[in-house]
XYZ file of C-alpha atoms in Angstrom:
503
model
C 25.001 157.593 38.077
C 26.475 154.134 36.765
C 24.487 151.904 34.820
C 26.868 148.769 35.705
C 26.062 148.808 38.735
C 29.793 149.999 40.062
C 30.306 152.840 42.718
C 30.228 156.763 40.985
C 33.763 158.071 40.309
C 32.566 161.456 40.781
C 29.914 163.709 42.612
C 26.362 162.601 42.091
C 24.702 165.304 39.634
C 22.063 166.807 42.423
C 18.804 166.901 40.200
C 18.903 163.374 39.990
C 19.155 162.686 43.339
C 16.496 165.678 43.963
C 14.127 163.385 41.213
C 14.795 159.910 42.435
C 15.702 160.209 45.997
C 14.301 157.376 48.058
C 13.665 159.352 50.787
C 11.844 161.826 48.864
C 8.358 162.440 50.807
C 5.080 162.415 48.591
C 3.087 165.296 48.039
C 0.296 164.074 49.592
C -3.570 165.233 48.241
C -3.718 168.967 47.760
C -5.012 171.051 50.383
C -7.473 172.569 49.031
C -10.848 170.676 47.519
C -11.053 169.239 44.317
C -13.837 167.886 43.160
C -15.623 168.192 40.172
C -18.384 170.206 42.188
C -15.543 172.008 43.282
C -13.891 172.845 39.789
C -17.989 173.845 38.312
C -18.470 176.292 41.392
C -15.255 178.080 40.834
C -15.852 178.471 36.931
C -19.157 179.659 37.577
C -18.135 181.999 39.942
C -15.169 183.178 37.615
C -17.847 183.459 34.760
C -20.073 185.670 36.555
C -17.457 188.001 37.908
C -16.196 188.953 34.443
C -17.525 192.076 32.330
C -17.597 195.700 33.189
C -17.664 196.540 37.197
C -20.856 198.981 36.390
C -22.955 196.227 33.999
C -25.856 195.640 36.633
C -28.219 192.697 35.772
C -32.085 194.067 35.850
C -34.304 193.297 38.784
C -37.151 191.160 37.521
C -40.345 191.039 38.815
C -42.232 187.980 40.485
C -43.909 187.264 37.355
C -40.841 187.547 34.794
C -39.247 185.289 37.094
C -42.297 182.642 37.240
C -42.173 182.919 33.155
C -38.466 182.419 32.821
C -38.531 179.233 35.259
C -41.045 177.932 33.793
C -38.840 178.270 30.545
C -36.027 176.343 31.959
C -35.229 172.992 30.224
C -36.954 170.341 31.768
C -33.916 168.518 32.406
C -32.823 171.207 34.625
C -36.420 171.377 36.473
C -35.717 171.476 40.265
C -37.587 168.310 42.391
C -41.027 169.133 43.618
C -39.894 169.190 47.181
C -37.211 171.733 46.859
C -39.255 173.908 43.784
C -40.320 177.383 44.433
C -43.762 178.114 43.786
C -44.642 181.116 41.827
C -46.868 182.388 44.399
C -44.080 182.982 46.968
C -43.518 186.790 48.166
C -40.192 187.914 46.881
C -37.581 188.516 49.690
C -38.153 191.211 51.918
C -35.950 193.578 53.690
C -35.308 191.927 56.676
C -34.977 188.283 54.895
C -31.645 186.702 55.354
C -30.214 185.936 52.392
C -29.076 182.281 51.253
C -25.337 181.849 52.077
C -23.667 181.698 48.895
C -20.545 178.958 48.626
C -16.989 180.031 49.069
C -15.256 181.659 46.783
C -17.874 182.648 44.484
C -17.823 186.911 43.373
C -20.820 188.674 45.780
C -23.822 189.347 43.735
C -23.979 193.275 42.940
C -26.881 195.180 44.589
C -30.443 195.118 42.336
C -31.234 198.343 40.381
C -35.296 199.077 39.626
C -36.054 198.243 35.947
C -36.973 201.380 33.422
C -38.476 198.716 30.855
C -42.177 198.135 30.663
C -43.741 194.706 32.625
C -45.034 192.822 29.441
C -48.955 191.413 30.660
C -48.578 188.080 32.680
C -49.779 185.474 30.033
C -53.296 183.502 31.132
C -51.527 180.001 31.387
C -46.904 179.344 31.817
C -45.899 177.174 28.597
C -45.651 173.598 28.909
C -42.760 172.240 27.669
C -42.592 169.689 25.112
C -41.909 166.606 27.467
C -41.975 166.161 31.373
C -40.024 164.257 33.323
C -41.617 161.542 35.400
C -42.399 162.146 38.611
C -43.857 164.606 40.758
C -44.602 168.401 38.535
C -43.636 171.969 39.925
C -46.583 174.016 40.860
C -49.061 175.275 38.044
C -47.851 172.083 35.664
C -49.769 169.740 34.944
C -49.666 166.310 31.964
C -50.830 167.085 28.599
C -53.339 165.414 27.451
C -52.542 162.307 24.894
C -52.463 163.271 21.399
C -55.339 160.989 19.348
C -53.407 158.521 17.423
C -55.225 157.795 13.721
C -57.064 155.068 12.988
C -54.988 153.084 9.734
C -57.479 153.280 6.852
C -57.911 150.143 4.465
C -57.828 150.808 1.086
C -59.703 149.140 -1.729
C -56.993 146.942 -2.972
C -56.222 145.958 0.611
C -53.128 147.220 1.836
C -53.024 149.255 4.572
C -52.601 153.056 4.177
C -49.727 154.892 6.608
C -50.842 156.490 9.647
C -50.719 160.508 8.947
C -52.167 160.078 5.570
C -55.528 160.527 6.091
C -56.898 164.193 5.463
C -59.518 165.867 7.566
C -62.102 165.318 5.689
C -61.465 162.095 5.326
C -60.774 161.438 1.439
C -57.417 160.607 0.740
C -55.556 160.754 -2.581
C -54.621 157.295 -3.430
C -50.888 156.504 -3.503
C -48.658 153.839 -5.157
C -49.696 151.514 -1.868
C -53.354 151.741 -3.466
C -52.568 150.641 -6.846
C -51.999 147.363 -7.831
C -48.070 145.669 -8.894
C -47.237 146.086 -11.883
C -46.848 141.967 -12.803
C -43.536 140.859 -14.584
C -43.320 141.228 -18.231
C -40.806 138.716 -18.705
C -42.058 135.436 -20.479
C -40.565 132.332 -19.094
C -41.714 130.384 -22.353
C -44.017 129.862 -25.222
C -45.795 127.097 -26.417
C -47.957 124.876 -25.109
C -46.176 122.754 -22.573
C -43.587 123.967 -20.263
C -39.903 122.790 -20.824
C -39.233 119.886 -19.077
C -36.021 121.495 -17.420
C -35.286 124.450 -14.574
C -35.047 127.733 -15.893
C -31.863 128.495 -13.168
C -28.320 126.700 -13.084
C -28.408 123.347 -11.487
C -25.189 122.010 -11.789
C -21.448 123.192 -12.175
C -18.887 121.816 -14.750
C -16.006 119.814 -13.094
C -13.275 121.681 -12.572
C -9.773 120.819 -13.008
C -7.181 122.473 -10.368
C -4.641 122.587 -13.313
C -6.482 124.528 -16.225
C -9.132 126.516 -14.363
C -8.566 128.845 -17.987
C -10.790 125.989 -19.104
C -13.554 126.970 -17.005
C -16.445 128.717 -19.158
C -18.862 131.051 -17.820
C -22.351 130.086 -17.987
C -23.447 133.270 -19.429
C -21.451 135.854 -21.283
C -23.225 139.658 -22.546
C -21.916 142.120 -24.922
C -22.875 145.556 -26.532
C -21.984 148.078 -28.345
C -22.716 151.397 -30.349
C -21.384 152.354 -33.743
C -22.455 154.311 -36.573
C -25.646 154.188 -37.157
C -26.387 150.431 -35.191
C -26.505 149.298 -31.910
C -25.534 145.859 -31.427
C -26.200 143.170 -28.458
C -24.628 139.714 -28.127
C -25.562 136.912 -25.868
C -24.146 133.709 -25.037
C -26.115 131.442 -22.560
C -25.830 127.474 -21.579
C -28.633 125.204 -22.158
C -30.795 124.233 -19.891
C -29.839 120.527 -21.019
C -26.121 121.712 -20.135
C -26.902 123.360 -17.181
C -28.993 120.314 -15.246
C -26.233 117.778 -16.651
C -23.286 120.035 -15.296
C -21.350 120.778 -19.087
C -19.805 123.140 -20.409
C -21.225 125.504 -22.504
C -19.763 124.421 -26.246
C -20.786 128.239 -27.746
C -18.256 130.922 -27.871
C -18.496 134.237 -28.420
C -16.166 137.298 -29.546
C -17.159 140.448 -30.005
C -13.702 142.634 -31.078
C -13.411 146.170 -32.768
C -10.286 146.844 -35.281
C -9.349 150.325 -35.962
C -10.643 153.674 -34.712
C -12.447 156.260 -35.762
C -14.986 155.754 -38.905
C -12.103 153.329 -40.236
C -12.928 150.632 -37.978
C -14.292 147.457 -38.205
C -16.341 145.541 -35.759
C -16.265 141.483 -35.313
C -18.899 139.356 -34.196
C -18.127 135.867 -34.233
C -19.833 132.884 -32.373
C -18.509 128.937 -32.773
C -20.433 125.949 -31.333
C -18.259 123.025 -30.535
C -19.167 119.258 -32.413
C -21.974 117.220 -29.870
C -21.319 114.644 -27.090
C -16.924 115.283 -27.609
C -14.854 115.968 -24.516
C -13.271 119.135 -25.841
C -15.702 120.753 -27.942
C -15.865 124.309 -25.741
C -12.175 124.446 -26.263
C -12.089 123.993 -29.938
C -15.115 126.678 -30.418
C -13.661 128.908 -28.296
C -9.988 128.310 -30.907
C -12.386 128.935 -34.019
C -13.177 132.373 -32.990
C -10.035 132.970 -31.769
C -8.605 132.031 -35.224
C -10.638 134.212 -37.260
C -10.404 137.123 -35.011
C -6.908 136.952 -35.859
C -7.756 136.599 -38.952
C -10.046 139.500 -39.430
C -7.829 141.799 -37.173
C -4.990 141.701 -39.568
C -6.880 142.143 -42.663
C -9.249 144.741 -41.524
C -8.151 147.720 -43.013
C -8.346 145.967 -46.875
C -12.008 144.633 -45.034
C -13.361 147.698 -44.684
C -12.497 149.615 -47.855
C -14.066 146.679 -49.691
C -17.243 146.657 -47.870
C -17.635 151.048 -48.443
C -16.756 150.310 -51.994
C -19.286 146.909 -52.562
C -16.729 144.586 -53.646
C -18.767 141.528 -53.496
C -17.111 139.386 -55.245
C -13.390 139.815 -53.327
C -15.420 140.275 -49.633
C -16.511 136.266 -50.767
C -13.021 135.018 -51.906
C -11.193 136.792 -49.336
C -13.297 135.635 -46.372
C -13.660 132.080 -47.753
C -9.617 132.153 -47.662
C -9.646 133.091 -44.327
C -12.810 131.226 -43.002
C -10.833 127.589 -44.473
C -7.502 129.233 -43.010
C -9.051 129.033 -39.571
C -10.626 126.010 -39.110
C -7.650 124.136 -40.910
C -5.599 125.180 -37.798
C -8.252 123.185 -35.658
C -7.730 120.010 -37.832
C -4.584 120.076 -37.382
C -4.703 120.566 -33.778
C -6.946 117.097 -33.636
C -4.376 115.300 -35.360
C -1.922 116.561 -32.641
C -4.108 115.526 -30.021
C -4.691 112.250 -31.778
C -8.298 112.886 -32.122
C -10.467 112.392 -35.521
C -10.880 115.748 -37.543
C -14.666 115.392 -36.229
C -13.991 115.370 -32.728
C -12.405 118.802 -32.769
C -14.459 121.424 -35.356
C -16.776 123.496 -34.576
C -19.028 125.461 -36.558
C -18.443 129.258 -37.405
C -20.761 132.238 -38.101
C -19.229 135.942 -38.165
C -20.953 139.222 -38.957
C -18.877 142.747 -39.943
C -20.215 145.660 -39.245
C -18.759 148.708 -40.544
C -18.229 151.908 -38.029
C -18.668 154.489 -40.983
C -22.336 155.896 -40.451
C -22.391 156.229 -43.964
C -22.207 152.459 -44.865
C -24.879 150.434 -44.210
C -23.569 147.182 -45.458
C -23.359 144.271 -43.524
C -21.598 141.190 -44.307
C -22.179 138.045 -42.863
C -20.293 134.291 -43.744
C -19.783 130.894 -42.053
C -19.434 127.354 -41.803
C -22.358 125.457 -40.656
C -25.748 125.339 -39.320
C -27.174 127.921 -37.532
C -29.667 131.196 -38.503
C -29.755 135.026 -40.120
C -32.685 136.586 -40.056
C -33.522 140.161 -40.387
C -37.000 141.998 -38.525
C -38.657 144.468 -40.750
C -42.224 145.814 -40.582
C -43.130 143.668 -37.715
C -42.280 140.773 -40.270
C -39.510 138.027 -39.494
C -37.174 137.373 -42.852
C -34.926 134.117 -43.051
C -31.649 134.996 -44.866
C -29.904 131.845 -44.290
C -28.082 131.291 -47.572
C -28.975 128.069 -48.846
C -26.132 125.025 -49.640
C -26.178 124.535 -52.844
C -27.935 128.126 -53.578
C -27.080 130.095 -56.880
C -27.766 133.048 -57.859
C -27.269 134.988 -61.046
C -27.375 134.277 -64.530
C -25.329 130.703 -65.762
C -21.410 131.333 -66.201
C -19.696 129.644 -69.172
C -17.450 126.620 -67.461
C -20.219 126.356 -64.024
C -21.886 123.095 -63.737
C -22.248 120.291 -65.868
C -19.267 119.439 -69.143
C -20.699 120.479 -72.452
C -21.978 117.485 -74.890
C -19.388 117.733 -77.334
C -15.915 119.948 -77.643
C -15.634 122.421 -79.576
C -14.416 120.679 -82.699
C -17.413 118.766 -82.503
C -16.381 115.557 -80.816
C -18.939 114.094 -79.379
C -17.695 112.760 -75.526
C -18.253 109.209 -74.220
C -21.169 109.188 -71.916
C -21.005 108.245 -68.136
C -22.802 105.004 -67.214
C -22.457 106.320 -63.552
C -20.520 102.533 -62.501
C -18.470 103.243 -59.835
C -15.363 102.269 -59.406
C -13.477 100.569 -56.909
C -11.144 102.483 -54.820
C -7.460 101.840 -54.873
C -5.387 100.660 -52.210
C -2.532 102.977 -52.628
C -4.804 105.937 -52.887
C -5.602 107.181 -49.068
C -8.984 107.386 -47.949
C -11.096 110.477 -48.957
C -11.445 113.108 -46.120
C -15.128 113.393 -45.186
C -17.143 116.160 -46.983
C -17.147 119.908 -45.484
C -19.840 121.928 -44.974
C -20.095 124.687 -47.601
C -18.876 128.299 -47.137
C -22.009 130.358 -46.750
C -21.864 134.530 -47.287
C -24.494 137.115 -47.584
C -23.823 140.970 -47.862
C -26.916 143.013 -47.144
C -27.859 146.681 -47.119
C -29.756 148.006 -43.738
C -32.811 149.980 -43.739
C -33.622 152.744 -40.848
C -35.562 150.412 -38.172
C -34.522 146.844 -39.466
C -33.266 143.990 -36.952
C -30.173 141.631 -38.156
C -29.963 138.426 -35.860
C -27.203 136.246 -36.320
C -27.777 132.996 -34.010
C -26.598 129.558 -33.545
C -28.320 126.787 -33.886
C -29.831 126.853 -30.361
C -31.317 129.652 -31.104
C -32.466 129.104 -34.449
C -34.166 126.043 -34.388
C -36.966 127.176 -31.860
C -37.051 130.195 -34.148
C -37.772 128.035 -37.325
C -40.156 125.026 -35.316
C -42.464 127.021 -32.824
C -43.987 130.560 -34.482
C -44.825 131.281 -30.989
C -41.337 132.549 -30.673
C -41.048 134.923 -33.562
C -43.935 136.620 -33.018
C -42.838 137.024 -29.402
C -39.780 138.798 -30.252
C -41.206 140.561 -33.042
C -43.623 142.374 -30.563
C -40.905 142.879 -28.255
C -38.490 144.441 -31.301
C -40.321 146.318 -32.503
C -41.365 150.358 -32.438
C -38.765 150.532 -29.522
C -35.727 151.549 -28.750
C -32.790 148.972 -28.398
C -33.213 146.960 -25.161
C -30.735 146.667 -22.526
C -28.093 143.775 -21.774
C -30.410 142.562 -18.802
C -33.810 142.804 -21.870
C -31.946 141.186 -24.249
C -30.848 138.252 -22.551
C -34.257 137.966 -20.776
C -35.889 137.728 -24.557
C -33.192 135.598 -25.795
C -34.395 132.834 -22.939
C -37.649 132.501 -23.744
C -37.474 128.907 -23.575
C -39.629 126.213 -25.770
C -40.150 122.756 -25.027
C -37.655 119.974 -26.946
C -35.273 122.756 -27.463
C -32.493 122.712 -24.663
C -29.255 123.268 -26.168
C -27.446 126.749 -25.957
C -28.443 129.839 -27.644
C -25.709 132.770 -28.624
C -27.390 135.794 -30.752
C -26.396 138.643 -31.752
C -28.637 141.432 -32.882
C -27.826 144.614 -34.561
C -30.965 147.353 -34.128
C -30.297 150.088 -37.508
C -30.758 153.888 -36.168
């Protein structure tokens, strides 16, 4: 064989010649017949010619064999028109037998039974289902089965069909009884808010910083020590119909393992009506995170041993370290320092079941209240708030020194500022701190100012989630969020809480 083409240099190898040969007849069908028919008789014949030469199958009687056809499946049920009926004599001796198709085994002669004829029973079984059509002898249609009558019940739903009991009284079921209605509260007061409870409208996007984009609703939990704490950070409705951003932030961080660690909740809300104010709230937690992650260790060993006074200083030094780095990113952007700040509240929360301390300090408005008895507590410090006895040096200058000069007194005339001096920076909001001890079955929330001015102006709203706090286990992420947007009229801004339930 070539492959070019070209004539063979040698003698042709025979079986290929043999295999490809043009002249090479077809086979042709087979001889014998094929056909699926074909192929079933054969295998039933094989089938029944196998097993021991002497195995005889019983002779049955007329009856056993009226039982067992009228035990066949009914799919295998012969036609009326070609059915034996079960009153037909059996063959006799001089009856020709039917001729049997070819190649099948011969049937072996019948041997009288030695087992006793069970009683012929009064009526054949019916089977299950009939097929259409004409019956076999002795069959006949069963009778329809009576299909119950749906009972109403007394709330008005329909009961399923099987349910009903002989005698007629039924147990009633979960269909009987009425739905449960939905606990949630959509608001309080008097008037509903004058915005949709849902998302409206999107913040624009831009295709270049999409790690701008802020979710509409962030949720956080956790469980250590002896607390369980839940954090929430939702849009305002207000935000939410005008297509903003949400300006809160929210970080929720652990340092350290074990009953070492420290936990760090920290929420920011960005200045009002200012282009980037989610981005510099969103810094401010970022910054004192930092903070907090690399001072934790000293943290936490003063809040198990109750240093008060170097928790304050420490985490007033890092509180003005942190939002000093965002006015110094508005003078890189060329904004004014009140165009980029944001407000700053943090909580720490100690993982050692034995401590029960909690410290909390900030910048800015917002709210702290604690839930105790069924009783709502504000422990917003104050600005301008002292507390303990005076402190030699505190407050106003003594009337005279100690050598007993008497000073000049201040008329209070102002004076004129200089040119050369540069203008005064405007006036920050005071450093507020407040380190409390827990009680078994006290509430701490920590909120923003969304949050805590409906809390403070409509006492429909404490007493709501007092009722709801209260004698109950911790709620879920899905509860708490629910109970943290319980909306009230004139108050549309966004709300970020965090709540700490004491075991």
């Amino acid at each position: 064989m070539s492959q070019q083409g070209g004539r063979p240099t040698g003698p042709e190898d025979d079986w290929w010649g043999q295999l490809y040969d043009d002249f090479t007849a077809d086979t042709g069908p087979a001889p014998t017949a094929d056909s699926l028919d074909d192929r079933f008789a054969s295998a039933a014949g094989t089938v029944r010619s196998t097993g021991p030469a002497d195995q005889v199958p019983p002779q049955r009687t007329p009856t056993e064999r009226a039982v067992a056809d009228a035990r066949t499946d009914w799919w295998l049920a012969p036609d009326a028109a070609t059915a034996p009926t079960s009153s037909s004599p059996p063959p006799g001796p001089g009856t020709t037998p039917a001729a049997r198709p070819a190649g099948s085994a011969p049937i072996p002669a019948a041997t009288p039974d030695s087992r006793p004829t069970p009683p012929p029973p009064d009526t054949p079984p019916v089977p299950t289902t009939l097929p259409p059509g004409a019956l076999p002898t002795g069959f006949a249609h069963p009778a329809p089965a009576a299909r119950p009558t749906p009972t109403t019940s007394t709330s008005g739903l329909a009961a399923p069909l099987g349910s009903v009991p002989p005698d007629g009284v039924r147990t009633p079921t979960a269909l009987d009884l009425p739905l449960p209605s939905d606990e949630r509260t959509a608001y309080v007061g008097s008037r509903p808010p004058t915005y949709d409870a849902e998302p409206t409208a999107l913040p624009t996007a831009d295709p270049d910083a999409l790690d701008d984009l802020v979710a509409d609703t962030v949720l956080d939990g956790a469980f250590y020590g002896t607390c369980a704490l839940r954090a929430v950070s939702v849009r305002g409705d207000s935000a939410r119909y005008r297509g903003e951003p949400r300006r809160d932030a929210l970080l929720v961080a652990r340092f350290g393992t074990g009953e070492h660690a420290l936990v760090l909740v920290a929420m920011a809300t960005g200045a009002r009506a200012t282009p980037g104010a989610h981005r510099a709230a969103a810094e401010a937690c970022r910054w004192i995170g930092r903070a907090v992650g690399r001072s934790h260790v000293r943290l936490a060993q003063d809040i198990r041993a109750a240093r008060r006074g170097d928790l304050k200083s420490g985490l007033h030094r890092l509180t003005d370290r942190s939002l000093g780095r965002l006015r110094a990113g508005a003078a890189e952007q060329g904004l004014e320092p009140d165009a980029y700040t944001a407000t700053l509240r943090c909580l720490l929360l100690p993982a050692d079941p034995e401590c029960r301390t909690r410290v909390f300090f900030g910048v800015g408005d917002g709210g702290l209240f604690r839930l105790r008895g069924g009783e709502w507590q504000d422990l917003e410090p104050r600005v301008g708030e002292v507390a303990g006895e005076p402190v030699v040096g505190f407050g106003a200058l003594p009337a005279e020194t100690p050598e007993g000069d008497r000073l000049t007194m201040d008329l209070g005339i102002p004076t004129p500022p200089s040119p050369y001096d540069p203008p005064p920076e405007p006036p920050r909001d005071p450093f507020r701190f407040r380190a409390s001890v827990a009680r078994p079955g006290d509430t701490l929330l920590m909120c923003t100012s969304g949050l805590a001015d409906p809390l403070r102006g409509e006492p429909a709203l404490p007493a709501h989630l007092a009722q709801r706090w209260s004698e109950q286990p911790p709620p879920g992420l899905a509860a708490f969020l629910a109970d943290t947007q319980v909306r009230v009229k004139g108050y549309a801004d966004d709300r970020t809480a965090a709540a700490v339930w004491e075991a």
